[in-house]
Amino acid sequence: MGRSRTRARVTLSDVAAESGVSTITVSRALREPHRVSAPLRERIDAAVEALGYVPNLAAQALASQHTNVIGVLIPSVTNNVFSDLLSAIYDTVSHTRFQIQLANTQYSVSEEEKLVRIFLNQRPAGLVVTGIDQSAACRQLLSEANCPVIQIMETAPDPIDMMVGFSHYDGAARAARHLIEKGYRRIGFIGARMDPRTQRRMEGCLSVLDAFGMLDRDLVSTTEEISSVNLGAAMLGALVDRRPDLDAVFTNNDDLALGALFECQRRAIAVPDALGICGFNDLEMVRASAPSLTSVDTRRGEMGQRAMTMLMDAIEGKRPQKRVVDLSSTVIARQSTARGTRDDPAR
Amino acid sequence: MGRSRTRARVTLSDVAAESGVSTITVSRALREPHRVSAPLRERIDAAVEALGYVPNLAAQALASQHTNVIGVLIPSVTNNVFSDLLSAIYDTVSHTRFQIQLANTQYSVSEEEKLVRIFLNQRPAGLVVTGIDQSAACRQLLSEANCPVIQIMETAPDPIDMMVGFSHYDGAARAARHLIEKGYRRIGFIGARMDPRTQRRMEGCLSVLDAFGMLDRDLVSTTEEISSVNLGAAMLGALVDRRPDLDAVFTNNDDLALGALFECQRRAIAVPDALGICGFNDLEMVRASAPSLTSVDTRRGEMGQRAMTMLMDAIEGKRPQKRVVDLSSTVIARQSTARGTRDDPAR
DNA sequence: TTGTACGCGTTATCAG
DNA sequence: CTGATAACGCGTACAA
């Protein structure tokens, strides 16, 4: 209490009174201008302007039984990976009639299910969910939803509705093959948090190492802790202490890779000659480091943009030809793996 | 169109029918349980559970003329600085009745004003806005708002309502003094984007240099470009090319500082002996680098937490004793400035 | 402690 | 092309 008084809010009927028509006509003039005669439209627009009318979203939602809200569920707001994605999502949606409502599942499927339930009850225009590891109940809810749903970050053969992402397994497999091609032989793996996508990356990496007869479980280091640069440094340090013969690591993401690089610098381990490092996600910063870090580009900006375009199209009734868009991923070879066997060393 | 049919939604009156009471009693049992007799409460809770009732937020908002939405306006979703803040905000609000609605001003005051207008019309429970540089109209709107408003990231003597942050001017001044104490004499400044807070940091830094007779405008490098690690590397490179006598830089944030460090590594410029580097914000990663980077801790986690606590208290009518909370900021001295004049060198 | 009547601001439906 | 009327689902104000 105690703050200044509310100015009486301007409603549709105020605008109607001002322009001498009924409320429904104002409502139509705003939503379907072509269905209202030109002179009326002008009078109404003028009245809206003069009175400073702003629609009441709650009333719209209640009356029409739908909203312009696109719900976006991501596991974390801190992770750099998602901030790139979010940025693209916001950009794509700005200047459309839709608004983003962001929710945070904290990597919990039960939290995700709870949030989906809440969102669905508010009749969103569309929903974006991260990954493919929803609970059975959540999948059920989403497939019965009366709005388009798009899963992002991953691909799989059984989309709930639509999907745009890439195979984490394949991306990591590419990274492993890259390290092998560069001549590394005792290749380790460092992973943190170990959420489902992280695990699939690990599997992709290990399967390739196995296929080449190079799999050594003792070179695999994982933790449930949240990924960070400092953690990458600590994990690389521990791994090298235990296995000084390690000659390359694939880290589950770029934070860990950068930490690993720093630890190498501290220990005077030569990168890439004594140790190769490959990260994942290709964050902006790994291009800048010295040496620059090899990473896997996952085109998150394009992913966010495509996801929102597909979703908004679907909301307008334009269903995509293909419900699953695979953006794939690409190894960006840089100095940290440029030991050079067949490729020329990076600049 | 063409997705599966909506199940008839469960409303208050369904629950009322199921438990044999009137709708208003159900409504009360949900919002003010103590005002309903125990047996009824139990019957109602059971019915809610059995039917899977979820309140319709639009109807609540329309009937009660207020919402549990806390609007949060930040300039960027990509900037690491805001992700730390956001994370604290989400954590503090989770498990309360409030929900966050995030909006993105893109560092534009006109966009901010537009968003405030939209938010205010939906009767938010509270509003969080970034900084102190709102447009006059926006300030006006916010001071007439019938909900608590808190400005974050900065402090000033004239809060719109409440405020929690720190002085960017002072923080940068501390950084400059730290560099001087460490024996650096030809101190440069590197800044990107140059939003209002960035500018105040620049002013704080330059004023100290000036007071010590060390201000050299030729050592100041700024750009409107968005800050990034790569940009930090490029800007440091250009500055050193032009002024090889530079012996320290204060960078406007940690991205730039890290880029500067990388560029030094590439050019074999010894940090901290030949060049000292001090960043701003104390991101997690700057503790891990080799050498570790000195930075200014701005306690963003605490800021987010305090802001939400103050706001939620104010919503419940508990106005704070002091409307402006100054969290201050602290130089965290690390290896990148440990040339050691009076302090002992960092570990 | 519980219930009745009504209104919140908008849109759907059906007439004119 | 325009309007009257009735919802939408819930909370407020008052009554019992």
XYZ file of C-alpha atoms (C1' of nucleotides) in Angstrom:
726
model
C 0.000 0.000 0.000
C 0.929 3.657 0.145
C 2.013 4.255 -3.434
C 0.227 6.670 -5.665
C -3.227 6.043 -7.006
C -4.056 4.188 -10.142
C -5.344 6.218 -13.014
C -8.659 4.753 -14.079
C -7.771 2.287 -16.774
C -8.930 2.784 -20.311
C -11.110 -0.036 -21.592
C -12.670 -1.007 -24.864
C -15.916 0.655 -23.905
C -14.152 3.933 -23.231
C -12.822 3.785 -26.755
C -16.259 2.790 -28.008
C -17.914 5.721 -26.254
C -15.282 8.125 -27.538
C -15.764 7.014 -31.106
C -19.511 6.498 -30.899
C -19.655 2.818 -31.761
C -20.154 -0.392 -29.825
C -17.370 -2.223 -28.058
C -17.444 -5.154 -30.403
C -16.747 -2.882 -33.321
C -13.714 -1.488 -31.591
C -12.605 -4.992 -30.824
C -12.948 -5.909 -34.482
C -11.278 -2.768 -35.728
C -8.275 -3.744 -33.668
C -8.122 -7.410 -34.556
C -9.569 -7.543 -38.085
C -9.323 -4.018 -39.479
C -10.492 -5.104 -42.937
C -13.864 -6.086 -41.548
C -14.617 -2.528 -40.458
C -15.393 0.386 -42.763
C -12.578 2.837 -43.368
C -14.151 5.889 -41.726
C -15.029 3.971 -38.583
C -11.584 2.470 -38.477
C -10.045 5.914 -38.536
C -12.275 7.254 -35.800
C -11.490 4.258 -33.665
C -7.749 4.416 -34.256
C -7.810 8.056 -33.297
C -9.728 7.321 -30.109
C -7.332 4.511 -29.196
C -4.442 6.876 -29.670
C -6.052 9.734 -27.794
C -7.079 7.629 -24.823
C -3.925 5.532 -24.737
C -5.856 2.307 -24.789
C -3.891 -0.852 -24.056
C -5.718 -4.180 -24.282
C -6.222 -6.200 -21.144
C -4.497 -9.475 -21.848
C -6.263 -11.310 -19.067
C -9.665 -10.384 -20.453
C -8.582 -11.344 -23.953
C -7.317 -14.672 -22.736
C -10.457 -15.379 -20.748
C -12.834 -14.450 -23.513
C -11.012 -15.975 -26.445
C -9.638 -19.023 -24.675
C -6.208 -18.506 -26.065
C -3.171 -16.276 -25.651
C -0.233 -15.020 -27.664
C 2.141 -16.498 -25.156
C 4.826 -18.852 -26.348
C 6.150 -20.806 -23.394
C 9.836 -21.662 -23.466
C 11.171 -24.279 -21.063
C 14.915 -24.505 -20.648
C 16.916 -26.361 -18.024
C 19.108 -23.466 -16.952
C 19.353 -19.736 -17.394
C 23.037 -19.538 -16.501
C 24.451 -21.950 -19.041
C 26.031 -20.071 -21.948
C 24.606 -22.582 -24.333
C 21.099 -21.513 -23.503
C 21.818 -17.816 -23.486
C 22.804 -17.971 -27.153
C 19.641 -19.856 -27.873
C 17.467 -17.476 -25.891
C 18.925 -14.516 -27.580
C 17.955 -15.936 -30.972
C 14.497 -16.808 -29.694
C 13.854 -13.310 -28.395
C 15.157 -11.732 -31.575
C 12.983 -13.891 -33.788
C 9.844 -13.196 -31.824
C 10.303 -9.483 -31.310
C 7.977 -7.434 -33.515
C 5.547 -10.296 -33.891
C 2.325 -10.509 -31.919
C 3.779 -13.244 -29.742
C 5.443 -12.914 -26.394
C 7.886 -15.254 -24.776
C 7.311 -16.657 -21.349
C 10.408 -18.310 -20.016
C 10.498 -21.077 -17.451
C 13.338 -22.875 -15.837
C 13.203 -26.630 -15.311
C 16.525 -26.845 -13.494
C 17.290 -30.073 -15.318
C 14.403 -31.779 -13.519
C 11.820 -33.783 -15.440
C 9.286 -33.476 -12.646
C 9.700 -29.725 -12.560
C 9.324 -29.729 -16.320
C 6.093 -31.711 -16.105
C 4.732 -29.347 -13.485
C 5.567 -26.330 -15.634
C 4.036 -27.866 -18.741
C 0.856 -28.466 -16.807
C 0.734 -24.844 -15.702
C 1.538 -23.500 -19.138
C -0.999 -25.675 -20.896
C -3.734 -24.493 -18.601
C -3.104 -20.930 -19.679
C -3.672 -21.911 -23.305
C -0.360 -20.854 -24.794
C -0.099 -20.216 -28.516
C 2.822 -22.617 -28.625
C 5.382 -24.363 -26.486
C 9.129 -24.897 -26.752
C 10.662 -27.650 -24.668
C 14.281 -28.670 -24.368
C 15.414 -32.115 -25.331
C 13.691 -35.443 -25.616
C 13.735 -36.718 -22.059
C 10.317 -35.659 -20.857
C 8.449 -37.845 -18.389
C 5.800 -40.122 -19.896
C 3.038 -38.011 -18.390
C 4.616 -34.870 -19.758
C 4.877 -36.349 -23.246
C 1.249 -37.319 -22.991
C 0.217 -33.827 -21.939
C 2.198 -32.276 -24.749
C 0.838 -34.553 -27.419
C -2.705 -33.780 -26.326
C -1.984 -30.072 -26.216
C -4.117 -27.972 -28.492
C -1.136 -25.906 -29.575
C 2.013 -26.628 -31.565
C 4.955 -27.926 -29.589
C 8.581 -27.924 -30.624
C 11.431 -29.806 -29.031
C 14.821 -28.209 -29.411
C 18.493 -29.036 -28.886
C 18.203 -32.631 -30.013
C 16.800 -34.798 -32.738
C 15.095 -38.164 -32.497
C 12.802 -40.174 -34.755
C 9.724 -39.678 -32.569
C 8.961 -36.004 -32.149
C 6.040 -35.072 -29.941
C 5.099 -32.635 -32.677
C 8.054 -30.802 -34.230
C 11.733 -30.830 -33.500
C 14.869 -28.899 -34.349
C 18.301 -29.806 -33.113
C 21.140 -32.178 -33.770
C 22.485 -35.504 -32.600
C 24.712 -35.079 -29.587
C 25.957 -38.603 -30.084
C 27.090 -37.840 -33.624
C 28.600 -34.491 -32.692
C 30.774 -36.073 -30.053
C 31.633 -38.930 -32.386
C 32.888 -36.392 -34.921
C 35.030 -34.792 -32.257
C 36.528 -38.142 -31.313
C 37.279 -38.966 -34.938
C 38.905 -35.579 -35.358
C 41.247 -36.267 -32.441
C 42.132 -39.650 -33.857
C 42.799 -38.200 -37.297
C 45.101 -35.678 -35.716
C 47.189 -38.527 -34.427
C 46.164 -38.632 -30.809
C 45.960 -42.116 -29.329
C 45.337 -41.974 -25.583
C 42.220 -39.887 -25.646
C 40.373 -39.005 -22.472
C 36.896 -37.721 -21.804
C 35.880 -35.080 -19.271
C 32.221 -34.484 -18.502
C 30.237 -32.603 -15.855
C 26.625 -32.520 -14.698
C 25.925 -35.594 -16.838
C 22.445 -34.635 -17.943
C 20.979 -36.779 -20.749
C 22.553 -34.781 -23.574
C 25.907 -34.864 -21.847
C 25.606 -38.611 -21.517
C 24.789 -39.075 -25.155
C 27.842 -37.052 -26.040
C 29.930 -39.296 -23.855
C 28.495 -42.360 -25.523
C 29.173 -40.948 -28.979
C 32.762 -40.243 -28.080
C 33.411 -43.562 -26.380
C 31.825 -45.596 -29.148
C 34.253 -44.151 -31.679
C 37.215 -44.692 -29.405
C 36.030 -48.243 -28.936
C 35.658 -48.802 -32.658
C 39.263 -47.742 -33.102
C 40.412 -49.955 -30.249
C 41.405 -46.944 -28.199
C 38.826 -47.024 -25.470
C 40.402 -46.815 -22.044
C 37.801 -46.385 -19.303
C 40.468 -45.122 -16.959
C 40.755 -42.005 -19.111
C 37.080 -41.163 -18.622
C 36.378 -38.632 -15.920
C 32.862 -37.534 -15.036
C 31.116 -35.727 -12.212
C 27.603 -34.677 -11.316
C 28.866 -31.220 -10.379
C 27.816 -28.245 -12.438
C 30.151 -27.541 -15.295
C 32.522 -24.602 -14.977
C 35.900 -23.390 -16.141
C 37.424 -24.026 -12.745
C 36.008 -27.521 -12.696
C 37.566 -28.211 -16.091
C 40.933 -27.177 -14.735
C 40.571 -29.370 -11.665
C 39.381 -32.386 -13.617
C 42.143 -32.157 -16.168
C 44.694 -31.783 -13.387
C 43.438 -34.885 -11.618
C 43.323 -36.873 -14.832
C 46.853 -35.962 -15.818
C 48.110 -36.705 -12.322
C 46.692 -40.170 -12.564
C 47.538 -40.778 -16.193
C 50.501 -38.706 -17.375
C 50.387 -40.583 -20.665
C 47.075 -38.921 -21.660
C 47.589 -37.226 -25.016
C 44.203 -35.635 -25.747
C 40.857 -34.848 -24.126
C 37.428 -34.302 -25.448
C 35.557 -32.188 -22.937
C 31.834 -32.192 -22.843
C 31.647 -28.469 -23.329
C 33.704 -25.376 -23.823
C 33.788 -24.284 -20.192
C 35.591 -27.460 -19.307
C 37.840 -27.166 -22.351
C 38.917 -23.672 -21.414
C 39.620 -24.786 -17.850
C 41.642 -27.690 -19.190
C 43.658 -25.323 -21.348
C 44.373 -23.063 -18.398
C 45.540 -26.013 -16.329
C 47.854 -27.071 -19.129
C 49.304 -23.579 -19.225
C 49.915 -23.717 -15.497
C 51.620 -27.091 -15.743
C 53.509 -26.177 -18.887
C 51.884 -28.994 -20.806
C 52.208 -28.027 -24.459
C 48.902 -27.742 -26.284
C 48.474 -29.192 -28.898
C 51.775 -31.056 -29.044
C 51.779 -32.818 -25.712
C 48.023 -32.682 -25.251
C 45.177 -32.032 -27.654
C 41.963 -30.407 -26.432
C 38.570 -30.404 -28.087
C 35.528 -28.712 -26.592
C 31.852 -28.668 -27.499
C 29.410 -25.892 -28.499
C 31.872 -23.468 -29.998
C 31.253 -20.561 -27.671
C 32.545 -17.227 -28.785
C 35.478 -17.233 -26.394
C 37.166 -20.417 -27.540
C 38.096 -18.772 -30.812
C 40.039 -16.130 -28.899
C 42.165 -18.227 -26.586
C 45.864 -18.861 -27.063
C 46.052 -21.425 -28.477
C 42.566 -21.237 -29.923
C 40.375 -24.198 -29.013
C 38.931 -26.748 -31.363
C 35.234 -27.207 -30.704
C 32.012 -28.527 -32.180
C 29.747 -25.880 -33.642
C 26.128 -26.626 -32.822
C 24.510 -23.640 -34.534
C 22.408 -22.606 -31.598
C 21.500 -19.270 -33.097
C 20.081 -20.893 -36.183
C 18.378 -23.453 -33.990
C 16.550 -20.793 -31.994
C 15.576 -18.931 -35.108
C 14.328 -22.012 -36.955
C 12.448 -23.250 -33.921
C 10.533 -20.031 -33.512
C 9.821 -19.710 -37.204
C 8.475 -23.233 -37.396
C 6.425 -22.738 -34.265
C 4.908 -19.444 -35.367
C 4.146 -20.881 -38.786
C 2.439 -23.852 -37.192
C 0.403 -21.534 -34.983
C -0.860 -19.832 -38.127
C -1.730 -23.219 -39.541
C 1.277 -23.635 -41.827
C 2.588 -27.050 -40.900
C 6.161 -27.768 -41.980
C 6.943 -30.364 -44.660
C 9.380 -32.097 -42.352
C 8.606 -32.221 -38.670
C 12.185 -32.934 -37.663
C 14.936 -30.535 -38.652
C 18.430 -31.839 -38.095
C 20.963 -29.016 -38.022
C 23.846 -31.432 -37.564
C 27.085 -30.128 -36.076
C 30.598 -29.444 -37.290
C 34.038 -29.778 -35.802
C 35.818 -26.436 -36.016
C 39.470 -27.367 -36.032
C 41.737 -24.838 -34.347
C 45.151 -24.742 -32.778
C 44.428 -26.881 -29.737
C 44.326 -30.029 -31.857
C 46.683 -28.932 -34.647
C 49.405 -31.448 -34.000
C 49.183 -32.034 -37.704
C 49.275 -35.535 -39.122
C 47.518 -35.081 -42.420
C 45.960 -31.618 -42.112
C 48.161 -28.568 -42.256
C 48.610 -26.942 -38.869
C 46.074 -24.239 -38.083
C 47.322 -20.746 -38.548
C -4.813 -26.851 -36.856
C -5.639 -30.505 -36.619
C -4.095 -31.455 -33.324
C -6.008 -33.489 -30.817
C -9.016 -32.236 -28.949
C -8.933 -30.385 -25.708
C -10.145 -32.247 -22.705
C -12.887 -30.210 -21.065
C -11.024 -28.079 -18.600
C -11.563 -28.428 -14.909
C -12.891 -25.292 -13.264
C -13.625 -24.156 -9.771
C -17.247 -25.174 -10.104
C -16.270 -28.694 -11.090
C -14.322 -28.912 -7.876
C -17.227 -27.326 -6.020
C -19.676 -29.845 -7.421
C -17.352 -32.727 -6.656
C -16.961 -31.669 -3.036
C -20.526 -30.510 -2.553
C -19.855 -26.872 -1.716
C -20.091 -23.577 -3.535
C -17.381 -22.219 -5.775
C -16.475 -19.419 -3.451
C -15.699 -21.882 -0.712
C -13.333 -23.726 -2.974
C -11.770 -20.455 -3.951
C -11.256 -19.586 -0.314
C -10.000 -23.018 0.630
C -7.291 -22.546 -1.976
C -6.278 -19.005 -1.148
C -7.033 -18.691 2.580
C -7.211 -22.233 3.941
C -7.511 -21.065 7.531
C -10.836 -19.448 6.785
C -12.419 -22.771 5.889
C -13.284 -25.547 8.316
C -10.926 -28.482 8.398
C -13.299 -31.157 7.099
C -14.356 -29.029 4.154
C -10.767 -28.177 3.403
C -9.911 -31.849 3.219
C -12.829 -32.691 0.950
C -11.888 -29.823 -1.314
C -8.204 -30.694 -1.417
C -9.126 -34.224 -2.319
C -11.399 -33.052 -5.118
C -8.743 -30.718 -6.449
C -6.312 -33.578 -6.488
C -8.762 -36.025 -8.035
C -9.856 -33.686 -10.789
C -6.425 -32.204 -11.415
C -7.687 -28.698 -11.039
C -5.317 -25.924 -12.116
C -6.411 -22.325 -11.599
C -7.043 -20.174 -14.622
C -4.634 -17.285 -14.248
C -6.463 -15.084 -16.709
C -9.688 -15.404 -14.790
C -7.920 -14.758 -11.519
C -6.264 -11.676 -12.935
C -9.460 -10.363 -14.434
C -11.532 -10.882 -11.316
C -9.031 -9.739 -8.745
C -7.424 -6.982 -10.766
C -3.960 -8.143 -9.941
C -1.546 -10.920 -10.780
C 1.322 -12.788 -9.177
C 3.572 -11.806 -12.023
C 6.827 -10.067 -11.267
C 8.099 -8.399 -14.396
C 11.858 -8.331 -14.856
C 13.353 -6.026 -17.472
C 16.976 -6.573 -18.396
C 18.957 -5.146 -21.300
C 20.338 -8.431 -22.602
C 19.837 -12.132 -22.138
C 23.243 -13.084 -23.506
C 25.463 -11.069 -21.226
C 26.993 -13.283 -18.526
C 26.466 -10.561 -16.007
C 22.729 -10.860 -16.355
C 22.660 -14.625 -16.401
C 24.145 -14.714 -12.910
C 21.569 -12.210 -11.807
C 18.711 -14.058 -13.428
C 19.718 -17.290 -11.898
C 19.554 -15.718 -8.429
C 16.214 -14.138 -9.244
C 14.678 -17.408 -10.373
C 16.051 -19.252 -7.363
C 14.705 -16.706 -4.917
C 11.244 -16.707 -6.433
C 10.841 -20.429 -6.941
C 8.484 -21.984 -4.390
C 6.779 -18.663 -3.751
C 3.436 -17.775 -5.258
C 5.122 -15.381 -7.659
C 6.195 -16.007 -11.192
C 8.818 -14.202 -13.188
C 8.070 -12.667 -16.523
C 11.229 -11.686 -18.302
C 11.560 -8.970 -20.905
C 14.451 -7.795 -22.926
C 15.032 -4.077 -23.480
C 18.039 -4.539 -25.742
C 19.727 -1.553 -24.089
C 17.046 0.734 -25.514
C 15.200 3.218 -23.299
C 12.308 3.466 -25.712
C 11.913 -0.290 -25.792
C 12.058 -0.248 -22.014
C 9.334 2.352 -21.822
C 7.152 0.367 -24.183
C 7.610 -2.776 -22.130
C 6.877 -0.999 -18.873
C 3.657 0.273 -20.366
C 2.625 -3.219 -21.366
C 3.600 -4.741 -18.048
C 1.845 -2.099 -16.006
C -1.370 -2.660 -17.870
C -1.379 -6.288 -16.811
C -1.189 -5.261 -13.153
C 2.000 -7.009 -12.145
C 2.631 -7.732 -8.473
C 5.988 -6.000 -8.804
C 8.527 -4.790 -11.312
C 12.299 -5.060 -11.563
C 14.077 -2.660 -13.881
C 17.740 -2.417 -14.686
C 19.712 0.708 -13.939
C 18.763 4.329 -13.490
C 18.575 5.593 -17.043
C 14.876 5.285 -17.761
C 13.196 7.841 -19.977
C 11.311 10.603 -18.176
C 7.997 9.123 -19.255
C 9.052 5.713 -18.055
C 10.095 7.058 -14.662
C 6.739 8.774 -14.452
C 4.872 5.586 -15.285
C 6.855 3.632 -12.743
C 6.380 6.107 -9.946
C 2.643 6.116 -10.541
C 2.549 2.331 -10.680
C 0.358 0.701 -8.087
C 2.962 -1.950 -7.391
C 6.422 -1.932 -5.854
C 9.278 -1.250 -8.237
C 12.926 -2.022 -7.701
C 15.862 -0.760 -9.708
C 18.859 -3.052 -9.766
C 22.524 -2.992 -10.811
C 23.145 0.568 -9.709
C 22.607 2.950 -6.855
C 21.632 6.598 -6.916
C 20.145 9.023 -4.412
C 16.761 9.218 -6.146
C 15.198 5.774 -6.408
C 11.870 5.508 -8.171
C 10.827 3.275 -5.302
C 13.518 0.864 -4.132
C 16.980 0.128 -5.353
C 19.716 -2.425 -4.899
C 23.061 -2.231 -6.594
C 26.394 -0.539 -6.365
C 28.244 2.441 -7.755
C 29.906 1.597 -11.028
C 31.917 4.783 -10.761
C 33.337 3.748 -7.397
C 33.971 0.175 -8.452
C 36.054 1.292 -11.385
C 37.796 3.877 -9.235
C 38.823 1.086 -6.846
C 40.196 -0.884 -9.760
C 42.225 2.084 -10.934
C 43.600 2.685 -7.443
C 44.519 -0.976 -7.199
C 46.554 -0.756 -10.385
C 48.310 2.351 -9.157
C 49.099 0.732 -5.813
C 50.604 -2.184 -7.646
C 53.044 0.183 -9.251
C 51.577 0.542 -12.711
C 51.934 4.009 -14.184
C 50.801 4.039 -17.819
C 47.329 2.655 -17.311
C 44.942 2.218 -20.205
C 41.221 1.712 -20.384
C 39.330 -0.618 -22.718
C 35.553 -0.434 -22.994
C 32.899 -1.815 -25.322
C 29.228 -1.110 -25.987
C 29.475 1.999 -23.814
C 26.057 1.794 -22.257
C 25.450 4.146 -19.324
C 26.942 1.839 -16.696
C 29.973 1.244 -18.856
C 30.431 4.963 -19.198
C 30.214 5.533 -15.496
C 32.875 2.904 -14.989
C 35.070 4.688 -17.468
C 34.557 7.965 -15.674
C 35.381 6.411 -12.313
C 38.581 4.974 -13.676
C 39.688 8.095 -15.486
C 38.938 10.381 -12.553
C 41.327 8.413 -10.355
C 44.007 8.375 -13.015
C 43.532 12.093 -13.365
C 43.797 12.665 -9.622
C 47.126 10.864 -9.656
C 48.323 12.820 -12.656
C 48.384 9.700 -14.789
C 45.539 10.382 -17.162
C 46.563 9.854 -20.757
C 43.579 10.017 -23.126
C 45.580 8.257 -25.774
C 45.493 5.127 -23.636
C 41.695 5.082 -23.617
C 40.123 2.785 -26.180
C 36.369 2.455 -26.575
C 33.916 1.100 -29.097
C 30.166 0.802 -29.493
C 30.533 -2.817 -30.540
C 29.173 -5.526 -28.294
C 31.662 -6.747 -25.786
C 33.297 -10.116 -26.368
C 36.468 -12.019 -25.644
C 37.631 -11.670 -29.229
C 36.983 -7.955 -29.135
C 39.088 -7.657 -25.990
C 41.965 -9.362 -27.765
C 41.662 -7.104 -30.792
C 41.398 -3.930 -28.752
C 44.365 -4.771 -26.583
C 46.392 -5.626 -29.649
C 45.598 -2.303 -31.286
C 46.333 -0.372 -28.127
C 49.692 -2.030 -27.611
C 50.595 -1.510 -31.235
C 49.978 2.169 -30.855
C 51.412 2.521 -27.386
C 53.993 -0.130 -26.592
C 54.726 1.692 -23.339
C 51.307 0.764 -21.894
C 51.901 -1.053 -18.613
C 48.380 -1.907 -17.424
C 44.774 -1.959 -18.574
C 41.485 -1.786 -16.784
C 38.906 -3.433 -19.001
C 35.287 -2.651 -18.589
C 34.373 -6.257 -18.032
C 35.788 -9.724 -17.779
C 35.163 -10.760 -21.369
C 37.452 -8.024 -22.539
C 39.976 -8.824 -19.808
C 40.164 -12.447 -20.829
C 40.604 -11.460 -24.466
C 43.360 -9.068 -23.453
C 45.096 -11.833 -21.541
C 44.910 -14.160 -24.540
C 46.387 -11.488 -26.776
C 49.232 -10.995 -24.320
C 49.906 -14.716 -24.364
C 50.023 -14.653 -28.146
C 52.429 -11.714 -28.157
C 54.487 -13.043 -25.285
C 53.762 -9.977 -23.214
C 54.378 -11.031 -19.612
C 51.348 -10.625 -17.377
C 51.610 -9.165 -14.748
C 55.210 -8.031 -15.071
C 55.125 -6.275 -18.398
C 51.399 -5.596 -18.355
C 48.825 -5.667 -15.579
C 45.205 -6.550 -16.355
C 42.145 -5.872 -14.264
C 38.634 -6.879 -15.313
C 35.188 -6.152 -13.944
C 32.375 -8.375 -12.573
C 34.459 -11.282 -11.374
C 32.938 -13.961 -13.556
C 33.633 -17.526 -12.565
C 36.136 -18.097 -15.340
C 38.619 -15.360 -14.471
C 39.591 -17.221 -11.323
C 40.655 -20.161 -13.426
C 42.852 -18.536 -16.033
C 46.619 -18.717 -16.063
C 47.565 -16.252 -14.740
C 44.333 -15.708 -12.837
C 42.721 -12.351 -13.499
C 42.175 -9.575 -11.028
C 38.596 -8.335 -11.206
C 35.966 -6.379 -9.335
C 33.388 -8.514 -7.536
C 29.953 -6.995 -7.890
C 27.973 -9.601 -5.913
C 25.327 -10.143 -8.527
C 23.959 -13.235 -6.858
C 23.352 -11.367 -3.638
C 21.935 -8.490 -5.643
C 19.338 -10.679 -7.309
C 18.430 -12.328 -4.050
C 18.133 -9.072 -2.110
C 16.150 -7.439 -4.881
C 13.558 -10.178 -4.976
C 13.305 -10.388 -1.225
C 12.782 -6.654 -0.908
C 10.265 -6.684 -3.719
C 8.253 -9.589 -2.376
C 8.279 -8.063 1.104
C 7.039 -4.789 -0.305
C 4.281 -6.602 -2.172
C 3.133 -8.043 1.149
C 3.182 -4.544 2.601
C 6.494 -4.799 4.427
C 8.348 -1.721 3.284
C 12.097 -1.782 3.855
C 13.781 0.543 6.367
C 16.177 1.763 3.713
C 14.967 2.078 0.175
C 18.430 2.049 -1.337
C 20.724 -0.897 -0.676
C 24.305 -0.335 -1.719
C 26.137 -3.633 -2.089
C 29.389 -1.892 -2.969
C 32.056 -3.844 -4.848
C 35.466 -5.248 -4.078
C 38.668 -5.641 -6.033
C 39.705 -9.285 -5.997
C 43.432 -9.144 -6.467
C 44.869 -12.061 -8.396
C 47.952 -12.860 -10.406
C 47.290 -10.586 -13.360
C 48.142 -7.510 -11.289
C 50.539 -9.117 -8.827
C 53.645 -7.193 -9.827
C 53.972 -6.626 -6.107
C 54.928 -3.235 -4.747
C 53.528 -3.344 -1.267
C 51.264 -6.423 -1.309
C 52.785 -9.865 -1.426
C 52.450 -11.530 -4.796
C 49.333 -13.627 -5.248
C 49.825 -17.336 -4.799
C -17.932 -20.405 8.548
C -20.400 -20.490 4.196
C -23.142 -18.710 0.253
C -25.432 -15.259 -3.276
C -25.138 -11.854 -6.708
C -22.449 -9.447 -9.568
C -18.657 -7.619 -12.234
C -13.749 -7.843 -14.195
C -12.741 -6.563 -19.955
C -12.979 -8.986 -23.797
C -14.623 -12.041 -27.588
C -18.074 -15.527 -29.823
C -22.456 -16.036 -31.600
C -26.024 -14.775 -33.856
C -29.106 -10.917 -35.646
C -29.965 -7.127 -38.276
C -20.640 -3.941 -42.067
C -22.443 -3.309 -37.241
C -24.624 -4.467 -32.822
C -27.009 -6.983 -28.711
C -26.303 -10.619 -25.684
C -24.109 -14.063 -23.438
C -20.338 -16.260 -21.926
C -15.044 -16.946 -20.232
C -13.565 -18.496 -14.722
C -12.836 -16.362 -10.843
C -12.906 -12.917 -6.750
C -15.257 -9.022 -4.131
C -18.862 -7.408 -1.318
C -22.135 -8.334 1.161
C -25.496 -11.356 3.413
C -26.901 -15.327 6.087
